[in-house]
mmCIF file of C-alpha atoms in Angstrom:
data_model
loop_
_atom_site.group_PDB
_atom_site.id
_atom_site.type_symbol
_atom_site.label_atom_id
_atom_site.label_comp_id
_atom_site.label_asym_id
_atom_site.label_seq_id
_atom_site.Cartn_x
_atom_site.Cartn_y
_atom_site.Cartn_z
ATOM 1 C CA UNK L 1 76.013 110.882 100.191
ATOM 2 C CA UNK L 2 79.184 112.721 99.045
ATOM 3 C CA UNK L 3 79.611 112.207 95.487
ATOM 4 C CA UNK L 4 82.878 113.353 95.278
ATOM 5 C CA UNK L 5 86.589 113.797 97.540
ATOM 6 C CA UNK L 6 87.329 116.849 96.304
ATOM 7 C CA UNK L 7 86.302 118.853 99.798
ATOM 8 C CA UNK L 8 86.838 115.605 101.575
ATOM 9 C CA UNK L 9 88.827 115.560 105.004
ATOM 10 C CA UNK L 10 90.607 112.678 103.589
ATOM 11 C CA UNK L 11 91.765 114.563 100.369
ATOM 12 C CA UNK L 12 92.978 117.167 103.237
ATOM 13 C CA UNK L 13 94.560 114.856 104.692
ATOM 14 C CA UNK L 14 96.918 113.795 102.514
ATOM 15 C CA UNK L 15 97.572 116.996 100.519
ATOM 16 C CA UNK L 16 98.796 118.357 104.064
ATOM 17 C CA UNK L 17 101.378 115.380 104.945
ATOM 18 C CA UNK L 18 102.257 114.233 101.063
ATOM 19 C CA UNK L 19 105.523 116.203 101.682
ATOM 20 C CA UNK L 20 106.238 113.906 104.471
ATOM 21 C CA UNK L 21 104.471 110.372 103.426
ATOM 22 C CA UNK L 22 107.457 108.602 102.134
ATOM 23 C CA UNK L 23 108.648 108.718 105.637
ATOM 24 C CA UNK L 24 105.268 106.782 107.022
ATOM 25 C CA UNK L 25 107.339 103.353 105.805
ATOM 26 C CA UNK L 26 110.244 103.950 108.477
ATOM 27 C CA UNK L 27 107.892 102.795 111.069
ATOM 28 C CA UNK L 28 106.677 99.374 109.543
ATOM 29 C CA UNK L 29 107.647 96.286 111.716
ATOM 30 C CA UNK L 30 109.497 93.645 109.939
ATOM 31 C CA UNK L 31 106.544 91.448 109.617
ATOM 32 C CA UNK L 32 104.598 94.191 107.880
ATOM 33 C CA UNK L 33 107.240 94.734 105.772
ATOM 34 C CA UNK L 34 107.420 91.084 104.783
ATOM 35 C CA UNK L 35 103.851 91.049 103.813
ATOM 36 C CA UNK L 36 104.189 94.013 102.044
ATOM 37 C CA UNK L 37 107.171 92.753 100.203
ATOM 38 C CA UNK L 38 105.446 89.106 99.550
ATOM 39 C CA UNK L 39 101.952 90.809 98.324
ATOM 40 C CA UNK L 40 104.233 93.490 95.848
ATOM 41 C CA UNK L 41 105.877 90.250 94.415
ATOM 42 C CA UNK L 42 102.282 88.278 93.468
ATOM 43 C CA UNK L 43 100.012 91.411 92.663
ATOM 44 C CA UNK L 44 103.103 92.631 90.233
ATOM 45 C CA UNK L 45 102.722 89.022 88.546
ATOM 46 C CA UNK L 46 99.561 88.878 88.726
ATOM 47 C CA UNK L 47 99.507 92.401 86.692
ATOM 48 C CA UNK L 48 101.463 91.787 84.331
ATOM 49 C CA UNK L 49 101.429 92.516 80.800
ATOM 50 C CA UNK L 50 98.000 94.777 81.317
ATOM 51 C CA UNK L 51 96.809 98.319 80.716
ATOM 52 C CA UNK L 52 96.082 99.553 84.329
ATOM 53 C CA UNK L 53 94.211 102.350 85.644
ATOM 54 C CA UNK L 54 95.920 102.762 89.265
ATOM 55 C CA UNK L 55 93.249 104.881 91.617
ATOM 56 C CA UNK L 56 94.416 106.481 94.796
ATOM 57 C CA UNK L 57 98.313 106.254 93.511
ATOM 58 C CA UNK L 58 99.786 108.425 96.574
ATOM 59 C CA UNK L 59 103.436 109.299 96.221
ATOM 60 C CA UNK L 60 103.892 106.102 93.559
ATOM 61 C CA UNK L 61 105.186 103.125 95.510
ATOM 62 C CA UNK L 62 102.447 101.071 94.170
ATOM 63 C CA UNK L 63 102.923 102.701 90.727
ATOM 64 C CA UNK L 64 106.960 101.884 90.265
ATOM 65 C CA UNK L 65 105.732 97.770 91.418
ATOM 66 C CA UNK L 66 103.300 98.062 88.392
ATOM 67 C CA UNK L 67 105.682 99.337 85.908
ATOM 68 C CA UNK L 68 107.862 96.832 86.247
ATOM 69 C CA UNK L 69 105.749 94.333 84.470
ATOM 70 C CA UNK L 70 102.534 96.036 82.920
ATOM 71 C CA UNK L 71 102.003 97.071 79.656
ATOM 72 C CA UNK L 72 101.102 100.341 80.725
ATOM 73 C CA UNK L 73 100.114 102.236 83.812
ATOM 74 C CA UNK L 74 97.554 105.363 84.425
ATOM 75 C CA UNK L 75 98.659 106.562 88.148
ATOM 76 C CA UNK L 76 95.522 108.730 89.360
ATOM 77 C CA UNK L 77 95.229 110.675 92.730
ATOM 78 C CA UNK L 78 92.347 113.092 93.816
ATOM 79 C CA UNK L 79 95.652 114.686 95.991
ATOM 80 C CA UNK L 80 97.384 117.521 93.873
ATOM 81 C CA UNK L 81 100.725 117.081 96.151
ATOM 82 C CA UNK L 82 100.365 113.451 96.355
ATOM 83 C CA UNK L 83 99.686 113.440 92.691
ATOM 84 C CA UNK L 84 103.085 115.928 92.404
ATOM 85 C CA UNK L 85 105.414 113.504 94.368
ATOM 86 C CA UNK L 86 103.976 110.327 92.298
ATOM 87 C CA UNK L 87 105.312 112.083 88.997
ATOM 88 C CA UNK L 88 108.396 113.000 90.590
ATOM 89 C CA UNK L 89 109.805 109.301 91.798
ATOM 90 C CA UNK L 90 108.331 108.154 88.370
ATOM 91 C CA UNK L 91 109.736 110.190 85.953
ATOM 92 C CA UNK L 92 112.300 107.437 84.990
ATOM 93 C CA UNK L 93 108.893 105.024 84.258
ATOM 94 C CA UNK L 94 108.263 105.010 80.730
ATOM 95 C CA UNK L 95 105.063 103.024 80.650
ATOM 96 C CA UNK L 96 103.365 105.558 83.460
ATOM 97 C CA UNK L 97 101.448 108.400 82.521
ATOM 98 C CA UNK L 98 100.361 110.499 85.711
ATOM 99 C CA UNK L 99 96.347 112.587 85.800
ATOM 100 C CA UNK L 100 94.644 114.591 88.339
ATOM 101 C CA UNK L 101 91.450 112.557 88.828
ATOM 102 C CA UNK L 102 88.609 112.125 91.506
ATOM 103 C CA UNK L 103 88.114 108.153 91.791
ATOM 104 C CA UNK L 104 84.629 109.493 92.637
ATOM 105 C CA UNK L 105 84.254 111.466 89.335
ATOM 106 C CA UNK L 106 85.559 109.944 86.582
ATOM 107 C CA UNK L 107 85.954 112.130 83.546
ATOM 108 C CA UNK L 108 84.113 110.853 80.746
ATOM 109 C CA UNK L 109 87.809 109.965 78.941
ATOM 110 C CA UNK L 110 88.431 107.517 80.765
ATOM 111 C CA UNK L 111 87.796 104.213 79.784
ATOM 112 C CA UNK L 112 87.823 105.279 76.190
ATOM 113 C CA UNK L 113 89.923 104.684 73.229
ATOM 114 C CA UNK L 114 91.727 102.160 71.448
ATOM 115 C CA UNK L 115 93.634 100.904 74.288
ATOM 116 C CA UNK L 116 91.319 100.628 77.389
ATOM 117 C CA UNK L 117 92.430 99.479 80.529
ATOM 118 C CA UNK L 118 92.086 95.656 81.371
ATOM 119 C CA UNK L 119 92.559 96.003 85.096
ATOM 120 C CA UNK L 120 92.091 98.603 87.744
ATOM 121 C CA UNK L 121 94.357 98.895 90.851
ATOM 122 C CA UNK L 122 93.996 100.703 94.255
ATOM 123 C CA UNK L 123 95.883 99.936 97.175
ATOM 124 C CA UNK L 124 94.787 102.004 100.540
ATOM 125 C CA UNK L 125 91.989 103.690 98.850
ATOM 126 C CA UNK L 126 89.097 101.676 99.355
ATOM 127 C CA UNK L 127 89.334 101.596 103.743
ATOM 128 C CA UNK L 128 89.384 105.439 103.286
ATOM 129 C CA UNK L 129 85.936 105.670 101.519
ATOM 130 C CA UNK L 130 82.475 105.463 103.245
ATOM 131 C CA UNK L 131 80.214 102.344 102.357
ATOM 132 C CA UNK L 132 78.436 104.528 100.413
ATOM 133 C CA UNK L 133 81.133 105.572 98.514
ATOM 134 C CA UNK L 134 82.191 101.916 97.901
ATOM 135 C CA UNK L 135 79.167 101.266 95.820
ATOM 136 C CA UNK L 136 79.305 104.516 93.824
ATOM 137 C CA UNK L 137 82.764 103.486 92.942
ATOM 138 C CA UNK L 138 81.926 100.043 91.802
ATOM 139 C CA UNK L 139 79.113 100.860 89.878
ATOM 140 C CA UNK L 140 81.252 103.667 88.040
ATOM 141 C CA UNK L 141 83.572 101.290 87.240
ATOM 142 C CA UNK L 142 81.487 98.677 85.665
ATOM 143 C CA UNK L 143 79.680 101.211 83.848
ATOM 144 C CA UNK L 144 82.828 103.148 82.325
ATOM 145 C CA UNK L 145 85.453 99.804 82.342
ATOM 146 C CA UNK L 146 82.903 97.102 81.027
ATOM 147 C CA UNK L 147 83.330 93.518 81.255
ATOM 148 C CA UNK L 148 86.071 90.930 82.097
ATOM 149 C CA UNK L 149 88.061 93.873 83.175
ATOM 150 C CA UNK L 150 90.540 92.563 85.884
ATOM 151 C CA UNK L 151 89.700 94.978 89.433
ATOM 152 C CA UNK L 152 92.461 94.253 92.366
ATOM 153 C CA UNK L 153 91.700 95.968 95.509
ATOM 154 C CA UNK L 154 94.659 95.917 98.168
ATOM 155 C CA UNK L 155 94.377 97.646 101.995
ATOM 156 C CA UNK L 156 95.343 97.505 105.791
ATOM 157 C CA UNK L 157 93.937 94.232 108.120
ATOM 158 C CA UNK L 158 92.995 95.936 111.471
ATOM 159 C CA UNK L 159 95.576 94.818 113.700
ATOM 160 C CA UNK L 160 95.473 95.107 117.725
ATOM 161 C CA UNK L 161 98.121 97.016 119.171
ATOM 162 C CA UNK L 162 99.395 98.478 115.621
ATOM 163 C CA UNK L 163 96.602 99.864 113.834
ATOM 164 C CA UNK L 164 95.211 103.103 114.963
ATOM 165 C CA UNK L 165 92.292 103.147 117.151
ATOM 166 C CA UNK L 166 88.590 103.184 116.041
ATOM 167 C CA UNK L 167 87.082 106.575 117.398
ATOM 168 C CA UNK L 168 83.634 105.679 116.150
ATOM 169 C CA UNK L 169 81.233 103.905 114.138
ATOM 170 C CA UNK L 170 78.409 106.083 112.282
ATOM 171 C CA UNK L 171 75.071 104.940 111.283
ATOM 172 C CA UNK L 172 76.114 103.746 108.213
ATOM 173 C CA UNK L 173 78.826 101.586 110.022
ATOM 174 C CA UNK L 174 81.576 103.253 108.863
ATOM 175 C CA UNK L 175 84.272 103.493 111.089
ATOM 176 C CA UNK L 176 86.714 106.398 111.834
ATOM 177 C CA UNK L 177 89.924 107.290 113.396
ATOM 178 C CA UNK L 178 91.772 109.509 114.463
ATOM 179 C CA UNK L 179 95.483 111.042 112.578
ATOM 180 C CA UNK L 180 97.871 113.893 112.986
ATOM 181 C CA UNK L 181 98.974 115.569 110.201
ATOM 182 C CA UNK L 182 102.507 117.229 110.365
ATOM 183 C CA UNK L 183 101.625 120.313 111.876
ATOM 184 C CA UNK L 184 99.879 118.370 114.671
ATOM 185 C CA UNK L 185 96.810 118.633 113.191
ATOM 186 C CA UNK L 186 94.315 116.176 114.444
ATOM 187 C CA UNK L 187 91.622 114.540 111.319
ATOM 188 C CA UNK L 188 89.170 112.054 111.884
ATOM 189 C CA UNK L 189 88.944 110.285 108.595
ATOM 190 C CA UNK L 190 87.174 106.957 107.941
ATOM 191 C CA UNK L 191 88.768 103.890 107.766
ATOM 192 C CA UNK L 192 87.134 101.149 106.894
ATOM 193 C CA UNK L 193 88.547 97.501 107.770
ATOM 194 C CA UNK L 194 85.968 94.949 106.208
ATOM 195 C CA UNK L 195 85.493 91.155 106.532
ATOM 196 C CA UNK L 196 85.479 88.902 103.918
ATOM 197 C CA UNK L 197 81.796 88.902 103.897
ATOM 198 C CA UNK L 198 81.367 91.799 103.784
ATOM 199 C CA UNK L 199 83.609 92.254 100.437
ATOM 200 C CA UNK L 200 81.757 89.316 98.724
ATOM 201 C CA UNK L 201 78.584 90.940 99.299
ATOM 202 C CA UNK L 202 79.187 94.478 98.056
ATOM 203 C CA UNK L 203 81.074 92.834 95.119
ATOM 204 C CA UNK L 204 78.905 90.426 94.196
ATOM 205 C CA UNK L 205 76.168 93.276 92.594
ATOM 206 C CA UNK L 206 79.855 94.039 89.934
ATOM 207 C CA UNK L 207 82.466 91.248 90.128
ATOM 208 C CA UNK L 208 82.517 87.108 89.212
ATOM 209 C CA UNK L 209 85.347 85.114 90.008
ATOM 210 C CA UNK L 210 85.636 86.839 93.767
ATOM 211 C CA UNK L 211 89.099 85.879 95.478
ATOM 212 C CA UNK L 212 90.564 87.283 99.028
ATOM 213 C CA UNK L 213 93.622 86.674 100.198
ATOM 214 C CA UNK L 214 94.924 88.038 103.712
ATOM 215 C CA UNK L 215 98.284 88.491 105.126
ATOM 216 C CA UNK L 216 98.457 89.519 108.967
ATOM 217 C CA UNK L 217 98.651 93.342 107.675
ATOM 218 C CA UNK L 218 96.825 93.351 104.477
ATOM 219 C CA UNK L 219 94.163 92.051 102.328
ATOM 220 C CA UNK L 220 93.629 91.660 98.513
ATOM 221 C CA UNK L 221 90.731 90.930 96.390
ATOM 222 C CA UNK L 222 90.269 90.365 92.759
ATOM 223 C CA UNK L 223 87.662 90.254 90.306
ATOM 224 C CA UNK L 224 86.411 90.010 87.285
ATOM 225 C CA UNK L 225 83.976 92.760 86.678
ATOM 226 C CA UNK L 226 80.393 91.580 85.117
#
């Protein structure tokens, strides 16, 4: 089991096209945009006014949508240039401090302190790490986080005809595709598209108060971790 991203194909991913990810959103239909604009509106409310640790921040679309009603916001990224390009669109955000950090490695700071976080975000993060990586996560989280604290998890819906093809499905039953990066580059890299079951059940071992909402091109689910 990899215990950390930092050699992952994902991580090498996204460090190669981070100069050109801002462009990904020219290609959206207008019904994913609509979702996308209709889930931004409800997860900023329902964010508001707490101490967030963002994992898996990218370039910082999701992080400007916090700002503008938490308390505070830690944007994290295991990607150095994605990390680069978050802190450059948010250097206007007062309430957003930007870190270097492994989602998979948490250093032992975090967590700490007078003012700990009371909810974690990650929005396309979780369909890009293996089952096995899903646990880790969620047990590091309610180990370093503690109780009550509020854990939203946002990603992609599989949808015919737009989503990329599945190459495969490993033993573990992770699925993969394939993606070019801007050299032309071809990565397999997992992506994960879950069912509602399946969330409850791998949440169940960390959350209470398990909700999931789906659009047609995304799904959210909050918790309250145990």
């Amino acid at each position: 089991m990899e215990s950390t991203m930092d050699k992952n194909e994902v991580i090498a991913y996204y460090d190669g096209i981070a100069a050109h990810y801002d462009n990904a959103g020219a290609g959206y239909s207008e019904e994913q945009l609509e979702d996308l604009d209709e889930a931004r509106e409800q997860l900023a409310t329902l964010l508001s006014g707490h101490r967030i640790l963002e994992l898996g921040c990218g370039t910082g679309a999701w992080t400007e949508v916090l700002s503008e009603t938490a308390e505070s916001v830690l944007a994290t990224d295991a990607s150095a240039a994605m990390l680069d390009l978050a802190r450059m669109h948010g250097e206007d955000l007062d309430n957003v401090e930007y870190r270097l950090v492994d989602a998979l490695a948490l250093p032992d700071d975090i967590g700490c302190g007078e003012d700990k976080f009371t909810a974690v975000f990650m929005a396309g993060l979780w369909s890009r790490l293996t089952r096995d990586q899903q646990e880790a996560l969620l047990l590091s989280l309610k180990k370093r986080l503690g109780k009550d604290v509020l854990l939203v998890v946002f990603d992609d819906a599989y949808v015919e005809t737009e989503s990329a093809t599945i190459a495969r499905t490993d033993l573990q039953g992770n699925t993969h595709e394939f993606q070019l990066d801007a050299d032309g580059n071809r990565h397999e890299l997992v992506k994960n598209y879950p069912t509602d079951s399946y969330l409850r059940k791998r949440l169940d071992k960390v959350g209470r108060e398990i909700k999931i909402a789906r659009w047609e091109f995304y799904w959210v689910l909050t918790c309250r971790l145990k």
